[in-house]
CSV table of C-alpha atoms in Angstrom, one decimal:
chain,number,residue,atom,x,y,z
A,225,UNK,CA,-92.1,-32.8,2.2
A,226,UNK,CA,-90.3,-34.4,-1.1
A,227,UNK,CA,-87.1,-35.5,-1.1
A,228,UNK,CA,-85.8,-34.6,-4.8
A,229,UNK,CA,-83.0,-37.1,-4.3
A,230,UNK,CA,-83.6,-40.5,-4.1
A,231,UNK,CA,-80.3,-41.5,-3.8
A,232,UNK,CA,-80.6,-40.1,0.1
A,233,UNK,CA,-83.2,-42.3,1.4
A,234,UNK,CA,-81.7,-45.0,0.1
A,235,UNK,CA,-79.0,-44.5,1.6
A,236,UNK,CA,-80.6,-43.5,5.2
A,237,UNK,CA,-83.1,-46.9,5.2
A,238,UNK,CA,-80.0,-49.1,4.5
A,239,UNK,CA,-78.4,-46.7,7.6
A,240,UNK,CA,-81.2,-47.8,10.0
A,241,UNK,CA,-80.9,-51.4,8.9
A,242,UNK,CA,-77.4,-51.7,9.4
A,243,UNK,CA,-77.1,-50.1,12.6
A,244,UNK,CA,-79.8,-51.5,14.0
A,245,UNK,CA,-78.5,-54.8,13.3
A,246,UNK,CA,-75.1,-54.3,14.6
A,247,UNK,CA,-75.9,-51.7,17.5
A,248,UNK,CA,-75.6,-54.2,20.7
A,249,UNK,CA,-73.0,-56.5,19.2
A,250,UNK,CA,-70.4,-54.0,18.5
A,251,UNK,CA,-71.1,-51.8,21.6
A,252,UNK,CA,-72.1,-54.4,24.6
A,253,UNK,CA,-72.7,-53.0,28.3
A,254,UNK,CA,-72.4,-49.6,28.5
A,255,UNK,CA,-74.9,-49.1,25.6
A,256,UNK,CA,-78.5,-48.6,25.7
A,257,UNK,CA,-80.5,-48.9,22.8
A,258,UNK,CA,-84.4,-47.5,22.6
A,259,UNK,CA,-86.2,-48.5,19.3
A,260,UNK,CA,-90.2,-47.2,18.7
A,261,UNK,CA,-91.6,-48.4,15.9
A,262,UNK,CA,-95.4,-46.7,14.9
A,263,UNK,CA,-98.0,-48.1,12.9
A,264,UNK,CA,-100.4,-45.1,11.9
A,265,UNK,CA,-103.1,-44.4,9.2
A,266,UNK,CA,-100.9,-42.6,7.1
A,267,UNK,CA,-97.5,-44.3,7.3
A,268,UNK,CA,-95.2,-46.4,9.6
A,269,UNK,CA,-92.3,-45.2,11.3
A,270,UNK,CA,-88.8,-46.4,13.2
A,271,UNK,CA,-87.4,-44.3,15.6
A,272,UNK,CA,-84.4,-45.7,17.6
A,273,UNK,CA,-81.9,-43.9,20.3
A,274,UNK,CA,-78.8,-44.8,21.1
A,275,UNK,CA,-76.4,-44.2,24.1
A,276,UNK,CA,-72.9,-45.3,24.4
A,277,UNK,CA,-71.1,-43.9,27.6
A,278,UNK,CA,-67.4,-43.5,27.1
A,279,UNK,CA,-66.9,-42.0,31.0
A,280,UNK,CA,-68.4,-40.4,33.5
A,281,UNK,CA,-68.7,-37.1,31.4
A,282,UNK,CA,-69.1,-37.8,27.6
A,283,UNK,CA,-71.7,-40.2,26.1
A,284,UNK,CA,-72.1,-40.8,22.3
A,285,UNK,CA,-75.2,-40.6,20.9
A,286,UNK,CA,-77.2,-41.8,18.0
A,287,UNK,CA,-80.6,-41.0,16.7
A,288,UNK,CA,-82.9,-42.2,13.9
A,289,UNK,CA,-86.4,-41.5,13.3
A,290,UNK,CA,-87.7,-42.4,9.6
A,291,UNK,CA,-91.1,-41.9,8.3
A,292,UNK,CA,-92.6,-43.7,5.4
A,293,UNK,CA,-96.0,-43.3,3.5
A,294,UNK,CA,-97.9,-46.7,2.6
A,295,UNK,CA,-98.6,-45.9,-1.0
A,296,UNK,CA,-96.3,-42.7,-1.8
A,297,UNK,CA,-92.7,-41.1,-1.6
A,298,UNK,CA,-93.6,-37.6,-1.7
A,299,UNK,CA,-93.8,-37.0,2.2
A,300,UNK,CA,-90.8,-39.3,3.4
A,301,UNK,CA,-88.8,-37.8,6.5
A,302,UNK,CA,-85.8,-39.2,7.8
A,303,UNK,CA,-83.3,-37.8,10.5
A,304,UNK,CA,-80.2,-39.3,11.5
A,305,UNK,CA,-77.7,-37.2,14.2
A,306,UNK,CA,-74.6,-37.9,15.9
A,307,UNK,CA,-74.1,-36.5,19.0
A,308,UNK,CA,-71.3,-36.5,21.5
A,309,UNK,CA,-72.4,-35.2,24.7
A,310,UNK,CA,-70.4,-34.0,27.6
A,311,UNK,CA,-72.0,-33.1,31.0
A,312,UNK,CA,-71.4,-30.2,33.0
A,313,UNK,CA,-72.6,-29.5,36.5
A,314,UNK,CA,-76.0,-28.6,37.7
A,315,UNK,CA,-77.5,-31.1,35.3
A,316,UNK,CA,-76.5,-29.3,32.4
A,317,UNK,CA,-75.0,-31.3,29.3
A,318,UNK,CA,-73.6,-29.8,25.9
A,319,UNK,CA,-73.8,-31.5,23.1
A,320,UNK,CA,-72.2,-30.9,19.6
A,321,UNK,CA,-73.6,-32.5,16.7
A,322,UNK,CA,-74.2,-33.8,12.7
A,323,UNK,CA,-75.9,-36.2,10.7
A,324,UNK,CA,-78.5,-35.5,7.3
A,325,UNK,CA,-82.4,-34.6,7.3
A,326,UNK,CA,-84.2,-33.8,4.6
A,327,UNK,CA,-83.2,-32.0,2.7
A,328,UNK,CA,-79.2,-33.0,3.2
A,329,UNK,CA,-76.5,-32.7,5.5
A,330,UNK,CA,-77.0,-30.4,9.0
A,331,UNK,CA,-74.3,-29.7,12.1
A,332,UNK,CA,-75.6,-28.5,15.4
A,333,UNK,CA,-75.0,-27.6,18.4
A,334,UNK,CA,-77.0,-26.7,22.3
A,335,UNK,CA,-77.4,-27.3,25.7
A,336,UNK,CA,-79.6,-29.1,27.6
A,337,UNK,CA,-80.7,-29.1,31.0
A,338,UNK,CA,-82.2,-32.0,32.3
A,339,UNK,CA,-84.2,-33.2,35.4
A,340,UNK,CA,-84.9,-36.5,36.1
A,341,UNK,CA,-86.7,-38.9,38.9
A,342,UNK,CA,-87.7,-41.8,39.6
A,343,UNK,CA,-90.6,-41.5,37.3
A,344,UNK,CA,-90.0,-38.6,35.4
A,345,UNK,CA,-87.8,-36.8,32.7
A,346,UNK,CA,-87.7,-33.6,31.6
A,347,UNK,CA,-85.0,-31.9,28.6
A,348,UNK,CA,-84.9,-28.7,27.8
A,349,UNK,CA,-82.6,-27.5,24.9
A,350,UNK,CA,-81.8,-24.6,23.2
A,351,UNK,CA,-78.7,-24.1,20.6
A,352,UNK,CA,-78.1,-23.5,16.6
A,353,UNK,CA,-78.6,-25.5,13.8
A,354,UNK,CA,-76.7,-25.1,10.2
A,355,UNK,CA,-78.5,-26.7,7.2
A,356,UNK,CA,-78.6,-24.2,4.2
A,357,UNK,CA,-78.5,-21.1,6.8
A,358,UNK,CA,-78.3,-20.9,10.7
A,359,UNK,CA,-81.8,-21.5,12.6
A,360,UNK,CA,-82.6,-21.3,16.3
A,361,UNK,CA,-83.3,-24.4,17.6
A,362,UNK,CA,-85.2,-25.7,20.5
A,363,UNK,CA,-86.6,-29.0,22.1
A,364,UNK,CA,-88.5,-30.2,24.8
A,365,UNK,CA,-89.0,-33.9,26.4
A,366,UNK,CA,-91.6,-35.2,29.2
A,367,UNK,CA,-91.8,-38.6,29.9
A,368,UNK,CA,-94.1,-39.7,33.1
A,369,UNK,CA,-94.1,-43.0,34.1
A,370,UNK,CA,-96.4,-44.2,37.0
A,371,UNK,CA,-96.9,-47.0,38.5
A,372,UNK,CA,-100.1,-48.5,37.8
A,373,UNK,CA,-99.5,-51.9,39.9
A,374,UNK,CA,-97.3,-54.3,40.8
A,375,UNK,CA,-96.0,-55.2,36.9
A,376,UNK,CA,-97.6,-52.5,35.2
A,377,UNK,CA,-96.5,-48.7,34.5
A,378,UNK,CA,-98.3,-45.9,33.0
A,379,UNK,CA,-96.6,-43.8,29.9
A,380,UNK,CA,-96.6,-40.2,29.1
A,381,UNK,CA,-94.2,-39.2,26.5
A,382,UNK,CA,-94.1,-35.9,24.8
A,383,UNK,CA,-91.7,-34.2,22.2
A,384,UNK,CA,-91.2,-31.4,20.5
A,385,UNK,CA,-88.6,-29.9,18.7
A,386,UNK,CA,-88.9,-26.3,16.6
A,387,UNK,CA,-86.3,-24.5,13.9
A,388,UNK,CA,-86.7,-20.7,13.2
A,389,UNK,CA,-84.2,-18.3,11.4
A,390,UNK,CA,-85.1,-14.5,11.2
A,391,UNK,CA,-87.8,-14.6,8.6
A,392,UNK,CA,-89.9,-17.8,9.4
A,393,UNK,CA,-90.8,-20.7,11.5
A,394,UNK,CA,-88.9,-23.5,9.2
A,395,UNK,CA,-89.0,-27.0,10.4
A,396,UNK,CA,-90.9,-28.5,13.7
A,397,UNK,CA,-92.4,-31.5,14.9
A,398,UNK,CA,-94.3,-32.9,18.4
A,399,UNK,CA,-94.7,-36.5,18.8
A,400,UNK,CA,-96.9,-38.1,21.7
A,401,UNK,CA,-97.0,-41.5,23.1
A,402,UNK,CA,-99.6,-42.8,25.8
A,403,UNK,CA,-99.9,-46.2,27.2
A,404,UNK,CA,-98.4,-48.7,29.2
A,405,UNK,CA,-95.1,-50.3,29.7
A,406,UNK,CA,-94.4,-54.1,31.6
A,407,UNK,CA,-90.6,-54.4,32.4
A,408,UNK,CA,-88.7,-53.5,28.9
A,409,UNK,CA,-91.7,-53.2,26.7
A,410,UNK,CA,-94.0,-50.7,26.4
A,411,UNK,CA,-96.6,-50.0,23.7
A,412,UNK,CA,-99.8,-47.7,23.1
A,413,UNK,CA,-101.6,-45.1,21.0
A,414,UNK,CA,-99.3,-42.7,19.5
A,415,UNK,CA,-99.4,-39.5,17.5
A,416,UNK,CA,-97.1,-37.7,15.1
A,417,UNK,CA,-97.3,-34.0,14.5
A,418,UNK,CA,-94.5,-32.5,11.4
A,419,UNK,CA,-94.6,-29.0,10.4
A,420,UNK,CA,-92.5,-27.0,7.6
A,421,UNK,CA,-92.5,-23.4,6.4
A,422,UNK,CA,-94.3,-21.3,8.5
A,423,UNK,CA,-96.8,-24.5,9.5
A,424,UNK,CA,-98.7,-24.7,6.5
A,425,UNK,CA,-97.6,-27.5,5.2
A,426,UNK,CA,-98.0,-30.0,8.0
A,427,UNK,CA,-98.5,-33.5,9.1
A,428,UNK,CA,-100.2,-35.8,10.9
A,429,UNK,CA,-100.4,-39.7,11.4
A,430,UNK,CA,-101.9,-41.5,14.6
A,431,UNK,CA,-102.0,-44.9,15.1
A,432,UNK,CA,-100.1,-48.0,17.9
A,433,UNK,CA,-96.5,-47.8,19.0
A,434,UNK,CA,-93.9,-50.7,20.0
A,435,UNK,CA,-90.8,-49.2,22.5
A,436,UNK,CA,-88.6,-51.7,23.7
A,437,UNK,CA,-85.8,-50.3,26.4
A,438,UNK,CA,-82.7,-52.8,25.8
């Protein structure tokens, strides 16, 4: 997917870079902060996700993913949302939201309902997105993390989120991560999956992953 402005990715890599480096300073204890950083055959990637809990119901949210091609511009993707997130009962949480994506600014808004255990998380969500037009938007997340011995865990982590409006399927992606994790680190093969217009223009990239849960 091109990005006709370039003006907007500079912008969103000196984003990443400053709020990546000022993330755990500024916020301290009640923040958690997830970067994944991918390696692949056809380009390298940041994701990062971060949590800042302002009580027992609302939790501010940030996420970044940004993928960049070794040799050109033409597919660059970057994704940065804001999210404040409030929880209702029954594991239920709605979020309201905005931040840019190719191809410029975006507001959203959906609920989630979320089960979690000792080794597993799963998110549904389902709400509307406005970028140029309103599209149904939905996501899913499974993470599965076993324990594989006394210092070592297994990971499973799948993905997926998918836009439609009334004429087409617009904008989706599934990303998978499997490998292993030792206390805060965790690292493995990963794969990227990014589809636009109706799926026929699509990517892929597989290659390592880095996570590190701080």
């Amino acid at each position: 997917m091109k990005i006709n402005n370039h003006r907007q990715m500079v912008f969103a890599r000196f984003f990443i870079f400053l709020f990546g480096l000022f993330t755990l300073s500024v916020f301290g204890q009640s923040t958690t902060y997830t970067p994944d950083m991918m390696l692949g055959h056809r380009s390298y990637g940041y994701t990062h996700t971060v949590s800042h809990k302002l009580s027992d119901k609302l939790t501010l949210q940030n996420l970044v993913l940004f993928d960049a091609e070794y040799e050109e511009d033409t597919h660059n993707i970057f994704f940065i949302r804001n999210t404040l997130a409030y929880q209702l009962p029954k594991n239920f949480v709605l979020n309201a939201g905005f931040g840019v994506k190719n191809p410029g600014k975006f507001a959203s808004v959906y609920l989630q309902y979320q089960v979690k255990r000792k080794d597993f998380i799963g998110v549904y969500g389902i709400g509307t997105t406005y970028q140029k037009g309103f599209t149904l938007e939905q996501s899913l997340l499974l993470e599965y993390t076993p324990k594989l011995t006394q210092e070592w865990e297994g990971v499973f982590r799948f993905s997926a989120v998918g836009n439609v409006n009334r004429h087409e399927y617009t904008r989706g992606f599934q990303h998978l991560r499997l490998g292993v994790k030792r206390e805060k680190v965790a690292l493995g093969f990963a794969a990227n999956f990014e589809q636009f217009a109706m799926s026929w223009n699509h990517l892929e990239n597989y290659g390592l992953f880095v996570k590190i849960n701080v």
